[in-house]
Short mmCIF file of C-alpha atoms in Angstrom, two decimals:
data_model
loop_
_atom_site.label_atom_id
_atom_site.label_comp_id
_atom_site.label_asym_id
_atom_site.label_seq_id
_atom_site.Cartn_x
_atom_site.Cartn_y
_atom_site.Cartn_z
CA MET A 1 40.49 -89.76 -161.12
CA ARG A 2 39.39 -87.36 -158.33
CA PRO A 3 35.63 -87.31 -158.01
CA GLU A 4 34.07 -84.03 -158.99
CA VAL A 5 31.01 -82.51 -157.38
CA VAL A 6 28.13 -81.25 -159.40
CA SER A 7 25.69 -79.10 -157.42
CA VAL A 8 22.06 -79.06 -158.35
CA GLY A 9 20.76 -75.89 -156.72
CA PRO A 10 19.53 -75.62 -153.08
CA SER A 11 15.95 -75.83 -151.99
CA ALA A 12 13.78 -77.14 -149.14
CA SER A 13 14.59 -80.58 -150.60
CA SER A 14 17.97 -79.74 -152.15
CA MET A 15 20.43 -82.42 -153.10
CA GLU A 16 23.88 -82.97 -154.59
CA ILE A 17 24.85 -85.74 -156.93
CA VAL A 18 28.37 -86.87 -156.32
CA GLY A 19 29.84 -89.22 -158.90
CA GLU A 20 32.75 -90.06 -161.12
CA GLU A 21 31.01 -88.68 -164.17
CA THR A 22 28.22 -86.23 -164.87
CA VAL A 23 27.17 -87.80 -168.19
CA ASP A 24 25.54 -91.06 -168.99
CA PRO A 25 27.86 -93.95 -168.18
CA PRO A 26 29.09 -96.01 -171.15
CA ARG A 27 26.98 -98.94 -172.12
CA PRO A 28 28.50 -102.21 -170.95
CA SER A 29 30.47 -104.06 -173.67
CA PRO A 30 30.17 -107.76 -174.25
CA PRO A 31 32.11 -109.81 -171.76
CA SER A 32 35.66 -110.72 -172.75
CA SER A 33 38.14 -113.02 -171.14
CA SER A 34 40.94 -110.45 -171.42
CA SER A 35 39.05 -107.37 -170.25
CA THR A 36 38.46 -106.31 -166.62
CA PRO A 37 34.82 -106.32 -165.51
CA PRO A 38 33.45 -102.77 -165.36
CA THR A 39 32.94 -101.23 -161.98
CA PRO A 40 29.37 -100.03 -161.39
CA THR A 41 28.96 -96.29 -161.20
CA THR A 42 27.82 -95.12 -157.75
CA PHE A 43 25.60 -92.10 -157.34
CA ILE A 44 25.18 -90.75 -153.83
CA LEU A 45 22.06 -88.71 -153.38
CA GLU A 46 22.44 -86.48 -150.34
CA THR A 47 19.27 -84.92 -149.00
CA GLU A 48 18.18 -83.02 -145.97
CA PRO A 49 16.12 -85.00 -143.43
CA GLN A 50 12.44 -84.47 -144.17
CA PRO A 51 9.77 -84.07 -141.48
CA GLN A 52 6.78 -86.36 -141.44
CA GLN A 53 4.64 -83.69 -143.05
CA GLN A 54 6.69 -81.68 -145.60
CA HIS A 55 5.16 -79.16 -147.95
CA GLN A 56 5.56 -80.04 -151.61
CA THR A 57 8.56 -78.33 -153.23
CA SER A 58 7.62 -76.10 -156.11
CA GLY A 59 9.31 -73.97 -158.74
CA PHE A 60 12.68 -74.32 -160.40
CA PHE A 61 14.19 -76.71 -157.86
CA ALA A 62 11.20 -79.02 -158.06
CA ARG A 63 11.75 -79.47 -161.79
CA ILE A 64 15.44 -80.22 -161.22
CA ARG A 65 14.57 -82.76 -158.57
CA SER A 66 12.10 -84.50 -160.88
CA SER A 67 14.60 -84.56 -163.70
CA VAL A 68 17.39 -86.03 -161.60
CA MET A 69 15.15 -88.65 -160.05
CA ALA A 70 13.89 -89.70 -163.50
CA SER A 71 17.48 -90.00 -164.74
CA LEU A 72 18.44 -92.13 -161.78
CA GLU A 73 15.50 -94.44 -162.37
CA LYS A 74 16.69 -95.02 -165.96
CA ARG A 75 20.21 -95.87 -164.83
CA LYS A 76 19.10 -98.62 -162.47
CA LEU A 77 19.22 -101.06 -165.38
CA GLY A 78 22.84 -100.14 -165.98
CA GLY A 79 24.09 -101.15 -162.53
CA VAL A 80 23.74 -97.75 -160.94
CA LYS A 81 23.82 -97.82 -157.15
CA VAL A 82 21.96 -94.99 -155.35
CA GLU A 83 22.73 -94.05 -151.75
CA TYR A 84 21.08 -91.30 -149.68
CA THR A 85 22.88 -89.16 -147.11
CA GLU A 86 21.86 -86.04 -145.17
CA ILE A 87 23.06 -82.52 -145.87
CA PRO A 88 23.04 -80.16 -142.85
CA SER A 89 20.51 -77.42 -143.38
CA SER A 90 23.13 -74.81 -142.44
CA GLU A 91 24.92 -75.55 -145.71
CA LEU A 92 21.70 -75.22 -147.64
CA GLU A 93 20.96 -71.97 -145.84
CA HIS A 94 24.33 -70.48 -146.80
CA GLU A 95 24.04 -71.74 -150.35
CA GLU A 96 20.66 -70.03 -150.66
CA GLN A 97 22.36 -66.77 -149.64
CA GLY A 98 25.06 -67.19 -152.30
CA LEU A 99 27.96 -67.36 -149.90
CA GLU A 100 31.42 -68.23 -150.95
CA THR A 101 32.42 -71.57 -149.63
CA VAL A 102 35.72 -73.09 -148.63
CA ASN A 103 35.68 -76.88 -148.80
CA GLY A 104 31.90 -76.77 -148.73
CA GLU A 105 31.72 -74.32 -145.81
CA PRO A 106 30.92 -70.59 -146.15
CA ALA A 107 33.57 -68.09 -145.23
CA SER A 108 31.00 -65.81 -143.61
CA CYS A 109 27.28 -65.20 -143.34
CA SER A 110 25.78 -62.25 -145.18
CA LYS A 111 23.16 -61.81 -142.43
CA CYS A 112 25.24 -61.81 -139.28
CA GLY A 113 28.83 -61.64 -140.60
CA GLN A 114 29.87 -64.51 -138.36
CA PRO A 115 31.54 -67.77 -139.38
CA SER A 116 29.18 -70.53 -140.34
CA SER A 117 30.23 -72.50 -137.28
CA ARG A 118 28.23 -70.03 -135.19
CA HIS A 119 24.98 -71.00 -136.88
CA GLY A 120 22.46 -73.62 -135.75
CA ARG A 121 22.38 -77.11 -137.08
CA GLY A 122 19.39 -76.72 -139.34
CA GLY A 123 16.11 -74.96 -139.85
CA GLN A 124 13.87 -77.73 -138.58
CA ARG A 125 16.15 -78.56 -135.66
CA LYS A 126 16.56 -74.87 -134.85
CA LYS A 127 12.82 -74.30 -134.85
CA GLY A 128 12.19 -77.29 -132.59
CA LEU A 129 14.91 -76.13 -130.22
CA TRP A 130 13.28 -72.71 -130.03
CA LYS A 131 9.93 -74.29 -129.18
CA SER A 132 11.56 -76.38 -126.44
CA TRP A 133 13.27 -73.36 -124.90
CA GLY A 134 10.03 -71.37 -125.06
CA LEU A 135 8.14 -74.07 -123.18
CA GLN A 136 10.85 -74.29 -120.54
CA LEU A 137 10.78 -70.52 -120.11
CA ARG A 138 7.02 -70.49 -119.59
CA VAL A 139 7.18 -73.35 -117.08
CA THR A 140 9.98 -71.61 -115.20
CA VAL A 141 8.11 -68.32 -115.03
CA LEU A 142 4.97 -70.09 -113.79
CA GLY A 143 6.90 -71.98 -111.12
CA VAL A 144 8.66 -68.85 -109.89
CA GLY A 145 5.33 -67.03 -109.80
CA LEU A 146 3.65 -69.75 -107.70
CA LEU A 147 6.62 -69.87 -105.33
CA ALA A 148 6.46 -66.10 -104.89
CA LEU A 149 2.72 -66.32 -104.17
CA ILE A 150 3.22 -69.03 -101.53
CA LEU A 151 5.97 -66.97 -99.84
CA LEU A 152 3.72 -63.91 -99.87
CA LEU A 153 0.81 -65.80 -98.29
CA ASN A 154 3.09 -67.19 -95.58
CA LEU A 155 4.44 -63.72 -94.90
CA LEU A 156 0.95 -62.26 -94.58
CA SER A 157 -0.08 -65.13 -92.29
CA ALA A 158 2.95 -64.54 -90.07
CA ILE A 159 2.16 -60.83 -89.89
CA LYS A 160 -1.44 -61.59 -88.96
CA ASP A 161 -0.37 -64.05 -86.25
CA SER A 162 2.04 -61.52 -84.79
CA LEU A 163 -0.64 -58.84 -84.64
CA ILE A 164 -3.79 -60.79 -83.72
CA GLY A 165 -2.41 -63.76 -81.82
CA ALA A 166 0.44 -62.03 -80.03
CA ARG A 167 -1.01 -62.76 -76.60
CA HIS A 168 -1.34 -66.46 -77.36
CA ASN A 169 2.03 -66.83 -79.07
CA ASP A 170 4.29 -64.67 -76.92
CA TYR A 171 3.02 -65.25 -73.39
CA ASP A 172 2.25 -68.59 -71.77
CA PRO A 173 1.45 -68.32 -68.04
CA PHE A 174 1.27 -72.11 -67.76
CA VAL A 175 4.78 -72.90 -68.95
CA ASN A 176 5.76 -74.24 -65.50
CA TRP A 177 2.42 -75.81 -64.68
CA GLY A 178 2.77 -78.86 -62.43
CA GLN A 179 6.53 -78.36 -61.83
CA PRO A 180 7.93 -78.66 -58.29
CA ASN A 181 7.98 -75.56 -56.14
CA THR A 182 5.53 -73.70 -58.40
CA GLY A 183 2.44 -74.10 -56.23
CA THR A 184 0.64 -76.14 -58.88
CA GLU A 185 1.15 -79.61 -57.45
CA ASP A 186 -2.42 -79.71 -56.12
CA LEU A 187 -3.85 -78.48 -59.46
CA SER A 188 -5.36 -75.39 -57.83
CA TRP A 189 -2.72 -72.76 -58.55
CA TYR A 190 -4.06 -69.52 -59.94
CA PRO A 191 -1.70 -67.27 -61.96
CA THR A 192 -2.45 -63.80 -60.63
CA ASP A 193 -4.28 -61.50 -63.03
CA PHE A 194 -3.96 -63.89 -65.97
CA LEU A 195 -7.53 -63.07 -67.06
CA ARG A 196 -7.24 -59.29 -66.80
CA ASP A 197 -7.21 -58.72 -70.61
CA VAL A 198 -9.23 -61.76 -71.70
CA ILE A 199 -12.50 -60.97 -73.50
CA PRO A 200 -15.22 -63.52 -72.67
CA LEU A 201 -16.67 -65.19 -75.77
CA PRO A 202 -19.74 -67.39 -76.28
CA CYS A 203 -17.75 -70.56 -76.89
CA HIS A 204 -17.93 -73.87 -75.04
CA SER A 205 -14.75 -75.86 -74.34
CA HIS A 206 -15.84 -79.32 -75.43
CA ASN A 207 -14.17 -82.17 -73.48
CA ASP A 208 -12.29 -79.58 -71.48
CA TYR A 209 -10.50 -82.18 -69.36
CA TRP A 210 -8.42 -83.05 -72.47
CA ARG A 211 -6.65 -79.69 -72.29
CA ARG A 212 -3.10 -79.49 -71.07
CA VAL A 213 -4.44 -77.45 -68.16
CA PRO A 214 -8.16 -78.18 -67.69
CA LEU A 215 -10.36 -75.14 -67.01
CA PHE A 216 -7.51 -72.60 -67.20
CA ASP A 217 -6.77 -73.13 -70.89
CA ALA A 218 -10.43 -72.50 -71.71
CA LEU A 219 -10.66 -69.40 -69.51
CA TYR A 220 -7.45 -68.00 -70.96
CA ALA A 221 -8.90 -68.41 -74.47
CA GLY A 222 -12.06 -66.56 -73.38
CA CYS A 223 -14.49 -69.50 -73.36
CA THR A 224 -17.49 -68.98 -71.07
CA GLY A 225 -18.38 -72.68 -70.92
CA VAL A 226 -16.41 -75.80 -69.91
CA GLU A 227 -17.36 -79.47 -69.90
CA ALA A 228 -16.47 -82.28 -67.51
CA ASP A 229 -17.35 -85.97 -67.97
CA VAL A 230 -17.82 -87.48 -64.50
CA TRP A 231 -17.89 -91.08 -63.34
CA LEU A 232 -19.00 -92.30 -59.92
CA PHE A 233 -16.56 -94.75 -58.31
CA ASN A 234 -16.12 -95.41 -54.58
CA ASN A 235 -18.35 -92.45 -53.70
CA ASP A 236 -16.12 -90.04 -55.59
CA LEU A 237 -16.45 -88.35 -58.96
CA LEU A 238 -13.60 -89.01 -61.39
CA VAL A 239 -13.18 -86.99 -64.59
CA GLY A 240 -12.23 -88.54 -67.94
CA HIS A 241 -13.48 -89.42 -71.40
CA ASP A 242 -13.53 -93.17 -70.85
CA LEU A 243 -12.64 -95.74 -68.21
CA ALA A 244 -9.04 -96.05 -69.42
CA SER A 245 -8.39 -92.35 -68.76
CA LEU A 246 -9.62 -92.24 -65.15
CA GLN A 247 -7.14 -91.50 -62.35
CA VAL A 248 -7.73 -91.12 -58.63
CA ASN A 249 -6.18 -87.61 -58.52
CA ARG A 250 -8.18 -86.26 -61.46
CA THR A 251 -11.48 -85.66 -59.74
CA PHE A 252 -14.37 -83.28 -60.20
CA GLN A 253 -13.28 -81.29 -57.16
CA SER A 254 -9.55 -81.16 -57.95
CA LEU A 255 -9.96 -80.13 -61.59
CA TYR A 256 -13.01 -77.83 -61.39
CA VAL A 257 -14.70 -77.09 -58.06
CA ASN A 258 -11.63 -76.17 -56.02
CA PRO A 259 -9.89 -74.12 -58.76
CA ILE A 260 -13.11 -72.16 -59.43
CA VAL A 261 -13.44 -71.41 -55.71
CA ASP A 262 -9.84 -70.16 -55.60
CA ILE A 263 -10.36 -67.95 -58.67
CA LEU A 264 -13.56 -66.41 -57.30
CA GLU A 265 -12.03 -65.79 -53.88
CA LYS A 266 -9.26 -63.79 -55.55
CA GLN A 267 -11.83 -61.98 -57.68
CA ASN A 268 -13.80 -61.06 -54.56
CA PRO A 269 -11.17 -60.08 -51.97
CA LYS A 270 -11.99 -58.68 -48.56
CA THR A 271 -10.36 -55.25 -48.49
CA PRO A 272 -11.23 -51.79 -47.18
CA TYR A 273 -12.15 -50.90 -50.73
CA TYR A 274 -14.25 -53.92 -51.72
CA ASN A 275 -16.56 -56.23 -49.88
CA GLY A 276 -18.55 -57.79 -52.74
CA THR A 277 -19.11 -61.44 -53.59
CA LEU A 278 -20.55 -61.54 -57.10
CA ASN A 279 -17.55 -60.85 -59.34
CA GLY A 280 -17.14 -63.60 -61.91
CA VAL A 281 -13.93 -65.08 -63.29
CA PHE A 282 -13.44 -62.46 -66.03
CA ASP A 283 -12.03 -59.06 -65.08
CA VAL A 284 -13.25 -57.50 -68.31
CA ASP A 285 -16.86 -58.51 -67.58
CA PRO A 286 -17.33 -59.49 -63.90
CA ALA A 287 -21.04 -60.17 -64.46
CA GLN A 288 -20.37 -62.89 -67.05
CA THR A 289 -21.31 -66.32 -65.73
CA LEU A 290 -19.20 -69.43 -66.33
CA VAL A 291 -21.23 -72.44 -67.49
CA LEU A 292 -20.06 -75.70 -65.90
CA LEU A 293 -21.54 -78.51 -68.03
CA ILE A 294 -21.46 -81.83 -66.18
CA ASP A 295 -21.86 -84.90 -68.40
CA LEU A 296 -22.84 -87.91 -66.28
CA LYS A 297 -21.37 -91.16 -67.60
CA THR A 298 -22.62 -93.47 -64.86
CA SER A 299 -26.16 -93.97 -63.54
CA GLY A 300 -27.86 -90.58 -63.32
CA HIS A 301 -29.97 -91.22 -60.22
CA GLU A 302 -26.92 -92.48 -58.32
CA THR A 303 -24.41 -89.93 -59.62
CA TRP A 304 -26.38 -86.66 -59.59
CA PRO A 305 -26.79 -86.43 -55.78
CA HIS A 306 -22.99 -86.73 -55.43
CA VAL A 307 -22.56 -83.91 -57.94
CA LEU A 308 -24.83 -81.62 -55.97
CA ARG A 309 -23.00 -82.39 -52.71
CA GLN A 310 -19.57 -81.68 -54.24
CA LEU A 311 -20.90 -78.29 -55.43
CA ASP A 312 -21.43 -77.19 -51.82
CA PRO A 313 -18.27 -75.00 -51.66
CA LEU A 314 -19.73 -72.88 -54.47
CA ARG A 315 -23.27 -73.05 -53.15
CA GLU A 316 -22.30 -71.93 -49.64
CA ARG A 317 -20.62 -68.81 -51.03
CA GLY A 318 -23.60 -67.91 -53.17
CA TRP A 319 -21.77 -68.38 -56.45
CA LEU A 320 -24.27 -70.69 -58.20
CA SER A 321 -26.97 -69.33 -60.50
CA PHE A 322 -30.44 -70.30 -59.33
CA TYR A 323 -34.13 -70.11 -60.16
CA GLU A 324 -36.53 -68.78 -57.54
CA ASP A 325 -40.04 -67.24 -57.51
CA GLY A 326 -40.37 -67.47 -61.27
CA GLU A 327 -37.08 -65.72 -62.02
CA PHE A 328 -33.60 -66.81 -63.07
CA HIS A 329 -30.79 -65.24 -61.03
CA SER A 330 -27.38 -65.24 -62.69
CA ARG A 331 -24.30 -65.79 -60.55
CA PRO A 332 -20.58 -66.39 -61.31
CA VAL A 333 -21.15 -70.12 -62.05
CA THR A 334 -24.11 -71.80 -63.79
CA VAL A 335 -24.30 -75.60 -63.44
CA VAL A 336 -25.91 -77.62 -66.26
CA GLY A 337 -26.45 -81.38 -66.25
CA THR A 338 -26.31 -83.48 -69.43
CA GLY A 339 -25.63 -87.05 -70.51
CA ASN A 340 -27.35 -89.36 -68.00
CA THR A 341 -28.60 -86.48 -65.88
CA PRO A 342 -32.24 -87.29 -64.95
CA PHE A 343 -34.70 -84.49 -65.70
CA ASP A 344 -36.88 -85.38 -62.71
CA LEU A 345 -33.98 -84.73 -60.30
CA ILE A 346 -33.52 -81.33 -61.90
CA LEU A 347 -37.14 -80.51 -61.14
CA THR A 348 -36.87 -81.72 -57.54
CA PRO A 349 -33.21 -81.29 -56.51
CA PRO A 350 -32.15 -83.65 -53.69
CA TYR A 351 -29.57 -81.32 -52.08
CA PRO A 352 -29.54 -80.73 -48.28
CA THR A 353 -31.22 -77.63 -46.91
CA THR A 354 -29.33 -75.53 -44.37
CA THR A 355 -29.83 -72.02 -43.03
CA THR A 356 -26.41 -70.99 -44.34
CA THR A 357 -27.16 -72.28 -47.80
CA THR A 358 -30.54 -70.62 -48.18
CA ALA A 359 -29.36 -67.30 -46.74
CA LYS A 360 -26.92 -66.94 -49.63
CA TYR A 361 -29.72 -66.97 -52.18
CA SER A 362 -32.55 -64.91 -50.72
CA ASN A 363 -34.18 -63.67 -47.57
CA SER A 364 -36.56 -66.63 -47.51
CA THR A 365 -36.06 -69.57 -45.21
CA SER A 366 -36.54 -72.10 -48.01
CA PRO A 367 -33.96 -73.03 -50.61
CA PRO A 368 -34.40 -71.93 -54.22
CA ASP A 369 -36.30 -74.09 -56.61
CA ARG A 370 -33.02 -75.24 -58.14
CA ASP A 371 -29.39 -74.15 -58.61
CA ALA A 372 -28.57 -76.67 -61.35
CA PHE A 373 -30.25 -76.84 -64.74
CA PHE A 374 -30.94 -79.28 -67.55
CA ASP A 375 -29.46 -79.54 -71.03
CA ALA A 376 -32.66 -79.74 -73.08
CA PRO A 377 -32.83 -81.52 -76.47
CA LEU A 378 -32.59 -78.77 -79.11
CA ASP A 379 -34.39 -80.80 -81.77
CA LYS A 380 -37.36 -81.61 -79.50
CA LEU A 381 -38.49 -78.17 -78.37
CA LEU A 382 -42.08 -78.73 -79.39
CA PRO A 383 -44.94 -76.50 -78.23
CA ASP A 384 -45.90 -79.00 -75.51
CA SER A 385 -42.34 -79.81 -74.37
CA PRO A 386 -41.58 -79.14 -70.65
CA TYR A 387 -38.22 -77.45 -71.27
CA ASN A 388 -37.89 -73.73 -70.53
CA SER A 389 -35.72 -71.28 -68.63
CA SER A 390 -37.15 -72.37 -65.27
CA ASN A 391 -35.55 -75.82 -65.50
CA SER A 392 -33.07 -75.73 -68.39
CA TYR A 393 -30.20 -73.53 -69.49
CA TYR A 394 -28.66 -75.17 -72.57
CA ALA A 395 -30.58 -76.71 -75.48
CA SER A 396 -28.18 -79.03 -77.34
CA VAL A 397 -28.16 -81.67 -80.04
CA SER A 398 -25.70 -83.43 -82.33
CA PHE A 399 -25.16 -81.40 -85.49
CA PHE A 400 -24.33 -84.51 -87.48
CA ARG A 401 -27.46 -86.35 -86.37
CA SER A 402 -29.92 -83.46 -86.62
CA ILE A 403 -28.54 -81.48 -89.60
CA GLY A 404 -26.37 -83.97 -91.47
CA ILE A 405 -23.25 -83.62 -93.60
CA THR A 406 -22.81 -80.25 -95.25
CA GLN A 407 -21.60 -79.77 -98.81
CA TRP A 408 -17.87 -80.02 -98.16
CA TRP A 409 -17.22 -79.95 -101.91
CA LYS A 410 -18.84 -76.48 -101.91
CA GLY A 411 -16.85 -75.13 -99.00
CA GLY A 412 -19.18 -76.43 -96.28
CA GLU A 413 -22.13 -74.22 -97.21
CA PRO A 414 -25.35 -75.72 -95.79
CA THR A 415 -28.14 -76.48 -98.21
CA ALA A 416 -31.36 -74.46 -98.13
CA GLY A 417 -33.10 -77.28 -96.24
CA GLN A 418 -30.29 -77.55 -93.67
CA LEU A 419 -30.22 -73.81 -93.13
CA ALA A 420 -33.99 -73.76 -92.60
CA LYS A 421 -33.68 -76.51 -89.98
CA ILE A 422 -30.88 -74.64 -88.19
CA ARG A 423 -32.97 -71.48 -88.08
CA GLY A 424 -35.92 -73.45 -86.71
CA HIS A 425 -33.81 -74.91 -83.90
CA LEU A 426 -32.30 -71.56 -82.91
CA ALA A 427 -35.66 -69.81 -82.98
CA ALA A 428 -37.26 -72.47 -80.76
CA ALA A 429 -34.46 -72.19 -78.17
CA LYS A 430 -34.58 -68.41 -78.16
CA GLU A 431 -38.36 -68.44 -77.71
CA ARG A 432 -37.94 -70.50 -74.51
CA GLY A 433 -35.04 -68.43 -73.18
CA LEU A 434 -32.51 -71.23 -73.67
CA VAL A 435 -28.92 -71.10 -74.93
CA SER A 436 -28.66 -73.11 -78.17
CA ARG A 437 -25.65 -75.36 -78.81
CA TYR A 438 -24.67 -77.95 -81.43
CA TRP A 439 -22.14 -80.60 -80.56
CA GLU A 440 -20.43 -83.04 -82.95
CA LEU A 441 -19.68 -80.27 -85.44
CA PRO A 442 -17.45 -80.98 -88.47
CA ALA A 443 -13.80 -80.80 -87.44
CA TRP A 444 -12.18 -81.33 -90.87
CA PRO A 445 -11.57 -80.07 -93.51
CA ILE A 446 -10.74 -76.87 -91.68
CA HIS A 447 -12.41 -74.59 -94.22
CA VAL A 448 -15.65 -76.60 -93.83
CA ARG A 449 -15.48 -76.32 -90.04
CA ASN A 450 -14.83 -72.59 -90.27
CA LYS A 451 -17.74 -72.11 -92.65
CA ILE A 452 -20.11 -73.92 -90.27
CA TRP A 453 -18.87 -71.73 -87.41
CA GLU A 454 -19.46 -68.62 -89.47
CA VAL A 455 -22.98 -69.70 -90.44
CA LEU A 456 -23.97 -70.66 -86.87
CA VAL A 457 -22.68 -67.45 -85.32
CA GLY A 458 -24.28 -65.41 -88.09
CA GLU A 459 -27.63 -67.11 -87.45
CA GLY A 460 -27.47 -66.36 -83.71
CA MET A 461 -26.11 -69.56 -82.14
CA GLY A 462 -26.12 -69.15 -78.35
CA MET A 463 -22.90 -71.08 -77.59
CA LEU A 464 -20.36 -72.34 -80.12
CA ASN A 465 -19.11 -75.81 -79.23
CA VAL A 466 -15.34 -75.95 -79.99
CA ASP A 467 -12.40 -78.29 -79.65
CA ASP A 468 -9.79 -75.98 -81.21
CA LEU A 469 -9.66 -73.10 -78.74
CA LYS A 470 -7.11 -71.05 -80.61
CA GLY A 471 -8.80 -71.53 -83.96
CA ALA A 472 -12.14 -70.43 -82.53
CA THR A 473 -11.03 -67.47 -80.42
CA SER A 474 -7.98 -65.89 -82.06
CA GLU A 475 -7.93 -66.78 -85.77
CA ASP A 476 -9.85 -65.39 -88.72
CA TRP A 477 -12.25 -68.15 -89.80
CA ARG A 478 -12.47 -66.66 -93.30
CA ARG A 479 -8.72 -66.76 -94.00
CA ILE A 480 -8.53 -70.17 -95.69
CA ARG A 481 -11.44 -69.43 -97.99
CA THR A 482 -9.82 -66.11 -98.91
CA TRP A 483 -6.62 -67.91 -99.93
CA ARG A 484 -8.67 -70.40 -101.96
CA ARG A 485 -10.29 -67.55 -103.85
CA ILE A 486 -6.85 -66.09 -104.63
CA LEU A 487 -5.49 -69.44 -105.81
CA ARG A 488 -8.44 -69.89 -108.14
CA LEU A 489 -7.12 -66.95 -110.18
CA PHE A 490 -4.08 -68.99 -111.28
#
């Protein structure tokens, strides 16, 4: 006999009972040797998969479900076998709409008019799929938005670099430095007029000898201070950061004294139209002095006299700043001693006295009190300290040792106590007529370094000690923090 299907209406927990009969099965007769053993009736209960948390079915279909389940429980004693299978929710959905079916499938949907094959595979599955697609859409939109923001920031940065840093990016007068037949083999070549549009800035080129082109890179960036570490070997002054970096051709004269003389000779030509001698290295501001900081690495009392003797080419031309008769006289170059420089030799300079030398400074027959100055300790400018503008020019100290580590987790902003100490140092230097300078400033993270720069300049720092020339002289220090503020919005 072909099995017939009896439908027991659709619901959220709808089911169909498929069997050979829809009435109670006959009671089993006593066993007989001639009769065939009865085959157990099989009822297949097909249900839709239920989620872990399913609302309780109510109403008409709930009563049907309870009735059928109770009937099945009674038949277990009669050999009834119950199996559960799943019914796709699309069939239940069409049955709820009263659609005509062909072999269990609806001919069309009353809502959309399309064949049932176009429909999803079930309410719960369809809803979960929609949630998945919604999440993917939101993630995609967020990713595209962040990518667009990054591209926009890079575009703005490129525009800024092209406008502000055009001189540094597009023109490099040192591209052939040191090449044969360029006139730079002796390290004293001067590219004509390369400083004509450079604005002098109060920045100090720390460890200047590390530059690709010592002295010239700093001047081209606008720095008004350069630093040379000198070592005395075989009666000559070598320049380098440590013993391993010293070379016989990298001397104090070849890297600094001779090039400065060449620059100043070109800045003070002898022509029918000009016969002066006091133009400095910068065309924009000829009165601006260049600070030559000399850091002695070997014994001060042995090395300092050699330094003063090698400065004679500048001294003889009257290009060294000097102190005389209670007054400081600024000239194109100001020499400052630091490191192992002895303060007592600053007070009583041991340089030779000649008529030519003294005539360049004044009308007196005696030399000036001094034409080289001391780098005073910035954190020790007490009321009774001997350091003032008559014997010192810089007042310097390690930022790390005297101020400490700033709050890098807060963008590098100094604490109230640190800021008060900074202001005290700067005020003490200004009161004595000295140029304040911190060395060993934070170099990384960049936004912390930039914040410290901004604070020091805003508080009136006399000379900003820098290693990154381009970052200090041609970039906006506030840029990174501005981008961080923008990114915080997302």
